[in-house]
Amino acid sequence: MIYQIYPRSFQDSDADGVGDLAGIESRLDYLAELGIDAIWLSPIYPSPMADFGYDIADYCEIDPMFGDLAGFDRLLAAVHGRGLRLLLDFVPNHSSDQHPWFVESRSSRENVKRDWYIWRDPAPDEGPPNNWISDFGGSSWQWDESTGQYYLHAFLKSQPDLNWRKPEVREAMMAVLRFWFDRGVDGFRIDVLWHIIKAEGLPDNPINAYWTPDRTQRDRLIQLYSTDQPEAHAISAEFRALADSYGDRLLIGEICLPNDRLARWYGTPDRLQVHLPFNFQLIENAWDAASLRRTIVAYEESVPWFGWPNWVIGSHDAPRIAARVGEAQARIAAMLLLTLRGTPTLYQGDEIGIGEVQIAPDRMRDPQHLRQPGLGIGRDRSRTPIPWDESANAGFSTVDPWLPLNQDWQSRNVAAQDRSSNSLLCLYRSLLTLRRSHDALAIGDFTLVDAADEVLAYQRRHTDECLMIALNLGDKTRPLTLPTDTCVAEVLCSTLAERPMDDTLAPNEGVVLRLREKR
Ligand code: TEU
């Protein structure tokens, strides 16, 4: 299992209200005990923090807010010392406008780095070169007065897009990957991988006829020419070749596309791309058994035979799972995430079920929200600090944290859940232990099983072991139907403290059962 750490909000060690590397190091025992395999760190590089680290000013350094390279090496050694892996966030699509490459690029039209970024003359009407809209709202083009051209930015104007058609850019970025691989990093999550190349000629994107004003400005257009270009797949294959040259390293692609197009990012058997194109469908899917069933089957069918599936249920960009499905179903979500076939990614804080967090308007920091208020797309609510215990500032910091804590932190914190054997945290630990001790869960086949309404049921099989998972997505008691000629050999886990001793599922109950043939 991959555990995503949002470094600003994990643990502060130097009393500035923002988390840091030494803080993470001090909490590694917690992660090891939870039973994770790898940590993915959101960006820790020098950054003006306009997009909280996704605007990078130096790809090969650590922001002083988080520590320094020596501290990073210590953290990496400590992670490895516990038998865990460390993945970094690689942000190839754009840099910060403070990156020396961009500073040079915008200095004059003749600068050697001018076309390291995407500069264009205005359209005949003096407006932007095309109709593209930034993910954070407004035109994707920013006018530069002193050199009389526009530059492209898929996100903030302080995040100019790099020009991946330029060989020098590719070489510089490959050197970045080598820098971290040489230090011993186990892999990368690659930010907006499907964005990195734009269609030749930068044609206008088509209008989305289904757009309504409750959706983001970005969705006014279909991102046909600005994303998912064939040339980006070639670059993805180059990343993989480099990673493979180092041996056992992992590449995850952050890619938001439908199944058929997502699957292409695995590459082909003779030219592999990323190991795991992130699968965000559990984040987006309606929370009901029938549609989850369809989603899971369609995704399973789309994964090529040489590829390995993965599931993500939360992130620093998405609403909290517990806020979305509620306290009772957050336990079902945990069981689903950890029993599906494929690598699960868990976002920090979801293991204690942090739900909706109220953030006063004057404390909101996310540029996505601040630029398009009123749409409910703010990401701050998923980025609040981890409440560790009942002490001041929840043990996260000795000072007021950069974002407020979850309102219920005095009861919902790691220490409290550690003490209560019935907590969500303990359920996560049990499920992770189960996953480790049963190959059927870790690597077994997946088959859907017929089930009552509102129940999602499937089997996982490996050699002679057959496990069945049954999840009651509703709040009524439901029959627990076993496949013909089988009976329960053992109840390996229930999401509830007391499981009814009959062939039913209690409201909001999920179970992992070991089946055997009836004799
Ligand atoms: O996110 C890319 C991305 O797809 C987001 O725009 C997403 O659609 C949105 O946040 C959903 O609410 C990555 C990072 O994860 C995000 O934090 C960055 O802001 C973004 O790239 C730019 O680097």
PDB file of C-alpha atoms in Angstrom, residues 237-407:
ATOM      1  CA  ALA A 237       8.251   5.335 -22.007  1.00  0.00           C
ATOM      2  CA  GLU A 238      11.534   7.223 -21.659  1.00  0.00           C
ATOM      3  CA  PHE A 239      10.812   7.802 -17.963  1.00  0.00           C
ATOM      4  CA  ARG A 240      10.188   4.088 -17.573  1.00  0.00           C
ATOM      5  CA  ALA A 241      13.375   3.089 -19.381  1.00  0.00           C
ATOM      6  CA  LEU A 242      15.326   5.360 -17.056  1.00  0.00           C
ATOM      7  CA  ALA A 243      13.583   3.987 -13.950  1.00  0.00           C
ATOM      8  CA  ASP A 244      14.203   0.409 -15.109  1.00  0.00           C
ATOM      9  CA  SER A 245      17.883   1.152 -15.625  1.00  0.00           C
ATOM     10  CA  TYR A 246      18.027   1.674 -11.850  1.00  0.00           C
ATOM     11  CA  GLY A 247      16.373  -1.659 -11.077  1.00  0.00           C
ATOM     12  CA  ASP A 248      13.475  -1.895  -8.716  1.00  0.00           C
ATOM     13  CA  ARG A 249      11.854   1.574  -9.032  1.00  0.00           C
ATOM     14  CA  LEU A 250       8.204   2.581  -9.321  1.00  0.00           C
ATOM     15  CA  LEU A 251       6.507   5.151 -11.534  1.00  0.00           C
ATOM     16  CA  ILE A 252       2.970   6.327 -10.933  1.00  0.00           C
ATOM     17  CA  GLY A 253       1.301   8.614 -13.448  1.00  0.00           C
ATOM     18  CA  GLU A 254      -1.261  11.137 -12.307  1.00  0.00           C
ATOM     19  CA  ILE A 255      -3.653  10.834 -15.230  1.00  0.00           C
ATOM     20  CA  CYS A 256      -7.353  11.696 -15.278  1.00  0.00           C
ATOM     21  CA  LEU A 257      -8.815   9.899 -18.284  1.00  0.00           C
ATOM     22  CA  PRO A 258     -11.491   7.298 -19.053  1.00  0.00           C
ATOM     23  CA  ASN A 259     -10.449   3.627 -18.833  1.00  0.00           C
ATOM     24  CA  ASP A 260      -9.537   3.012 -22.469  1.00  0.00           C
ATOM     25  CA  ARG A 261      -7.248   6.042 -22.625  1.00  0.00           C
ATOM     26  CA  LEU A 262      -5.926   5.512 -19.114  1.00  0.00           C
ATOM     27  CA  ALA A 263      -4.847   1.956 -19.979  1.00  0.00           C
ATOM     28  CA  ARG A 264      -2.612   3.212 -22.774  1.00  0.00           C
ATOM     29  CA  TRP A 265      -0.300   4.728 -20.160  1.00  0.00           C
ATOM     30  CA  TYR A 266       0.815   1.228 -19.187  1.00  0.00           C
ATOM     31  CA  GLY A 267       2.494   1.185 -22.591  1.00  0.00           C
ATOM     32  CA  THR A 268       3.010  -2.083 -24.455  1.00  0.00           C
ATOM     33  CA  PRO A 269       4.875  -5.193 -23.277  1.00  0.00           C
ATOM     34  CA  ASP A 270       7.921  -4.246 -25.339  1.00  0.00           C
ATOM     35  CA  ARG A 271       7.747  -0.542 -24.487  1.00  0.00           C
ATOM     36  CA  LEU A 272       6.391  -0.118 -21.005  1.00  0.00           C
ATOM     37  CA  GLN A 273       5.316   3.214 -19.585  1.00  0.00           C
ATOM     38  CA  VAL A 274       4.277   3.886 -15.991  1.00  0.00           C
ATOM     39  CA  HIS A 275       3.684   0.989 -13.596  1.00  0.00           C
ATOM     40  CA  LEU A 276       0.537   2.555 -12.189  1.00  0.00           C
ATOM     41  CA  PRO A 277      -1.597   5.074 -14.078  1.00  0.00           C
ATOM     42  CA  PHE A 278      -3.540   6.398 -11.107  1.00  0.00           C
ATOM     43  CA  ASN A 279      -7.137   5.200 -11.016  1.00  0.00           C
ATOM     44  CA  PHE A 280      -9.286   7.864  -9.341  1.00  0.00           C
ATOM     45  CA  GLN A 281     -12.662   6.251  -9.994  1.00  0.00           C
ATOM     46  CA  LEU A 282     -13.485   5.512  -6.363  1.00  0.00           C
ATOM     47  CA  ILE A 283     -13.109   9.232  -5.691  1.00  0.00           C
ATOM     48  CA  GLU A 284     -15.572  10.161  -8.400  1.00  0.00           C
ATOM     49  CA  ASN A 285     -17.983   7.256  -8.331  1.00  0.00           C
ATOM     50  CA  ALA A 286     -21.458   7.458  -6.788  1.00  0.00           C
ATOM     51  CA  TRP A 287     -21.446   5.530  -3.518  1.00  0.00           C
ATOM     52  CA  ASP A 288     -23.890   2.750  -4.282  1.00  0.00           C
ATOM     53  CA  ALA A 289     -23.385  -0.940  -4.883  1.00  0.00           C
ATOM     54  CA  ALA A 290     -24.774  -1.092  -8.405  1.00  0.00           C
ATOM     55  CA  SER A 291     -22.615   1.640  -9.860  1.00  0.00           C
ATOM     56  CA  LEU A 292     -19.500   0.616  -7.925  1.00  0.00           C
ATOM     57  CA  ARG A 293     -19.963  -2.873  -9.343  1.00  0.00           C
ATOM     58  CA  ARG A 294     -20.083  -1.507 -12.901  1.00  0.00           C
ATOM     59  CA  THR A 295     -17.076   0.728 -12.315  1.00  0.00           C
ATOM     60  CA  ILE A 296     -14.942  -2.017 -10.806  1.00  0.00           C
ATOM     61  CA  VAL A 297     -15.723  -4.513 -13.549  1.00  0.00           C
ATOM     62  CA  ALA A 298     -15.146  -1.993 -16.336  1.00  0.00           C
ATOM     63  CA  TYR A 299     -11.819  -0.960 -14.824  1.00  0.00           C
ATOM     64  CA  GLU A 300     -10.733  -4.581 -14.276  1.00  0.00           C
ATOM     65  CA  GLU A 301     -11.513  -5.301 -17.929  1.00  0.00           C
ATOM     66  CA  SER A 302      -9.554  -2.297 -19.123  1.00  0.00           C
ATOM     67  CA  VAL A 303      -6.273  -3.181 -17.411  1.00  0.00           C
ATOM     68  CA  PRO A 304      -3.992  -4.929 -19.926  1.00  0.00           C
ATOM     69  CA  TRP A 305      -2.737  -8.430 -19.082  1.00  0.00           C
ATOM     70  CA  PHE A 306       0.769  -7.155 -18.386  1.00  0.00           C
ATOM     71  CA  GLY A 307      -0.457  -4.253 -16.228  1.00  0.00           C
ATOM     72  CA  TRP A 308      -1.302  -4.106 -12.541  1.00  0.00           C
ATOM     73  CA  PRO A 309      -4.410  -2.275 -11.271  1.00  0.00           C
ATOM     74  CA  ASN A 310      -4.535   0.383  -8.564  1.00  0.00           C
ATOM     75  CA  TRP A 311      -7.153   2.238  -6.559  1.00  0.00           C
ATOM     76  CA  VAL A 312      -7.124   5.680  -4.976  1.00  0.00           C
ATOM     77  CA  ILE A 313      -9.777   6.824  -2.535  1.00  0.00           C
ATOM     78  CA  GLY A 314      -8.502  10.226  -1.402  1.00  0.00           C
ATOM     79  CA  SER A 315      -5.868  12.835  -2.121  1.00  0.00           C
ATOM     80  CA  HIS A 316      -4.831  16.394  -1.357  1.00  0.00           C
ATOM     81  CA  ASP A 317      -7.017  17.458  -4.306  1.00  0.00           C
ATOM     82  CA  ALA A 318     -10.204  15.523  -3.556  1.00  0.00           C
ATOM     83  CA  PRO A 319     -12.866  15.891  -0.866  1.00  0.00           C
ATOM     84  CA  ARG A 320     -12.282  13.612   2.145  1.00  0.00           C
ATOM     85  CA  ILE A 321     -13.829  10.165   1.696  1.00  0.00           C
ATOM     86  CA  ALA A 322     -15.435  10.298   5.165  1.00  0.00           C
ATOM     87  CA  ALA A 323     -17.010  13.657   4.308  1.00  0.00           C
ATOM     88  CA  ARG A 324     -18.400  12.167   1.131  1.00  0.00           C
ATOM     89  CA  VAL A 325     -19.776   8.836   2.351  1.00  0.00           C
ATOM     90  CA  GLY A 326     -20.187   9.431   6.095  1.00  0.00           C
ATOM     91  CA  GLU A 327     -18.713   7.858   9.183  1.00  0.00           C
ATOM     92  CA  ALA A 328     -20.308   4.417   8.872  1.00  0.00           C
ATOM     93  CA  GLN A 329     -19.492   3.978   5.202  1.00  0.00           C
ATOM     94  CA  ALA A 330     -15.908   5.203   5.689  1.00  0.00           C
ATOM     95  CA  ARG A 331     -15.315   1.751   7.212  1.00  0.00           C
ATOM     96  CA  ILE A 332     -16.751   0.108   4.103  1.00  0.00           C
ATOM     97  CA  ALA A 333     -14.513   2.332   1.981  1.00  0.00           C
ATOM     98  CA  ALA A 334     -11.486   1.103   3.947  1.00  0.00           C
ATOM     99  CA  MET A 335     -12.418  -2.522   3.345  1.00  0.00           C
ATOM    100  CA  LEU A 336     -13.121  -1.903  -0.320  1.00  0.00           C
ATOM    101  CA  LEU A 337      -9.833  -0.087  -0.896  1.00  0.00           C
ATOM    102  CA  LEU A 338      -7.800  -2.802   0.807  1.00  0.00           C
ATOM    103  CA  THR A 339      -9.514  -5.837  -0.718  1.00  0.00           C
ATOM    104  CA  LEU A 340      -9.817  -4.878  -4.373  1.00  0.00           C
ATOM    105  CA  ARG A 341      -7.229  -6.270  -6.769  1.00  0.00           C
ATOM    106  CA  GLY A 342      -4.404  -3.771  -7.182  1.00  0.00           C
ATOM    107  CA  THR A 343      -2.210  -1.387  -5.277  1.00  0.00           C
ATOM    108  CA  PRO A 344      -4.187   0.861  -2.908  1.00  0.00           C
ATOM    109  CA  THR A 345      -3.207   4.457  -2.198  1.00  0.00           C
ATOM    110  CA  LEU A 346      -4.289   5.875   1.150  1.00  0.00           C
ATOM    111  CA  TYR A 347      -4.234   9.611   1.783  1.00  0.00           C
ATOM    112  CA  GLN A 348      -3.004  10.816   5.190  1.00  0.00           C
ATOM    113  CA  GLY A 349      -5.796  11.340   7.675  1.00  0.00           C
ATOM    114  CA  ASP A 350      -8.289   9.075   5.913  1.00  0.00           C
ATOM    115  CA  GLU A 351      -7.182   6.261   8.230  1.00  0.00           C
ATOM    116  CA  ILE A 352      -8.742   8.155  11.139  1.00  0.00           C
ATOM    117  CA  GLY A 353     -11.752   9.231   9.115  1.00  0.00           C
ATOM    118  CA  ILE A 354     -11.254  12.994   9.064  1.00  0.00           C
ATOM    119  CA  GLY A 355     -14.502  14.246   7.560  1.00  0.00           C
ATOM    120  CA  GLU A 356     -15.848  17.662   6.664  1.00  0.00           C
ATOM    121  CA  VAL A 357     -13.666  20.429   8.130  1.00  0.00           C
ATOM    122  CA  GLN A 358     -15.028  23.956   8.439  1.00  0.00           C
ATOM    123  CA  ILE A 359     -12.520  26.557   7.342  1.00  0.00           C
ATOM    124  CA  ALA A 360     -13.264  30.229   7.892  1.00  0.00           C
ATOM    125  CA  PRO A 361     -13.126  32.188   4.635  1.00  0.00           C
ATOM    126  CA  ASP A 362     -10.171  34.268   5.830  1.00  0.00           C
ATOM    127  CA  ARG A 363      -8.131  31.093   6.429  1.00  0.00           C
ATOM    128  CA  MET A 364      -8.704  29.531   3.035  1.00  0.00           C
ATOM    129  CA  ARG A 365      -5.477  29.235   1.088  1.00  0.00           C
ATOM    130  CA  ASP A 366      -6.126  27.079  -1.974  1.00  0.00           C
ATOM    131  CA  PRO A 367      -5.741  29.087  -5.199  1.00  0.00           C
ATOM    132  CA  GLN A 368      -8.195  26.776  -6.972  1.00  0.00           C
ATOM    133  CA  HIS A 369     -10.910  27.931  -4.567  1.00  0.00           C
ATOM    134  CA  LEU A 370      -9.775  31.543  -4.290  1.00  0.00           C
ATOM    135  CA  ARG A 371      -9.840  31.964  -8.074  1.00  0.00           C
ATOM    136  CA  GLN A 372     -13.233  30.323  -8.535  1.00  0.00           C
ATOM    137  CA  PRO A 373     -15.127  30.764  -5.268  1.00  0.00           C
ATOM    138  CA  GLY A 374     -18.637  29.458  -4.840  1.00  0.00           C
ATOM    139  CA  LEU A 375     -18.155  26.184  -6.712  1.00  0.00           C
ATOM    140  CA  GLY A 376     -17.230  24.192  -3.609  1.00  0.00           C
ATOM    141  CA  ILE A 377     -13.976  23.019  -5.173  1.00  0.00           C
ATOM    142  CA  GLY A 378     -11.660  24.217  -2.395  1.00  0.00           C
ATOM    143  CA  ARG A 379      -8.933  21.730  -1.538  1.00  0.00           C
ATOM    144  CA  ASP A 380      -7.980  23.157   1.867  1.00  0.00           C
ATOM    145  CA  ARG A 381     -10.550  20.931   3.594  1.00  0.00           C
ATOM    146  CA  SER A 382      -8.457  17.873   2.673  1.00  0.00           C
ATOM    147  CA  ARG A 383      -5.168  19.485   3.609  1.00  0.00           C
ATOM    148  CA  THR A 384      -5.709  20.239   7.293  1.00  0.00           C
ATOM    149  CA  PRO A 385      -3.030  19.025   9.743  1.00  0.00           C
ATOM    150  CA  ILE A 386      -3.004  15.516  11.158  1.00  0.00           C
ATOM    151  CA  PRO A 387      -4.350  15.534  14.720  1.00  0.00           C
ATOM    152  CA  TRP A 388      -1.942  13.266  16.596  1.00  0.00           C
ATOM    153  CA  ASP A 389      -3.226  13.566  20.163  1.00  0.00           C
ATOM    154  CA  GLU A 390      -5.154  15.697  22.655  1.00  0.00           C
ATOM    155  CA  SER A 391      -2.287  18.087  23.454  1.00  0.00           C
ATOM    156  CA  ALA A 392      -2.150  21.695  22.240  1.00  0.00           C
ATOM    157  CA  ASN A 393      -2.471  22.002  18.442  1.00  0.00           C
ATOM    158  CA  ALA A 394      -3.138  18.256  18.418  1.00  0.00           C
ATOM    159  CA  GLY A 395       0.567  17.459  18.696  1.00  0.00           C
ATOM    160  CA  PHE A 396       1.016  18.638  15.115  1.00  0.00           C
ATOM    161  CA  SER A 397       2.871  21.797  16.058  1.00  0.00           C
ATOM    162  CA  THR A 398       3.673  23.951  19.062  1.00  0.00           C
ATOM    163  CA  VAL A 399       2.104  26.922  17.268  1.00  0.00           C
ATOM    164  CA  ASP A 400      -1.154  27.579  15.411  1.00  0.00           C
ATOM    165  CA  PRO A 401      -0.999  25.465  12.225  1.00  0.00           C
ATOM    166  CA  TRP A 402      -1.104  26.966   8.711  1.00  0.00           C
ATOM    167  CA  LEU A 403      -4.609  25.535   8.242  1.00  0.00           C
ATOM    168  CA  PRO A 404      -7.048  24.848  11.085  1.00  0.00           C
ATOM    169  CA  LEU A 405      -7.475  21.362  12.552  1.00  0.00           C
ATOM    170  CA  ASN A 406     -10.568  19.238  12.051  1.00  0.00           C
ATOM    171  CA  GLN A 407     -13.139  20.573  14.544  1.00  0.00           C
TER     172      GLN A 407
END
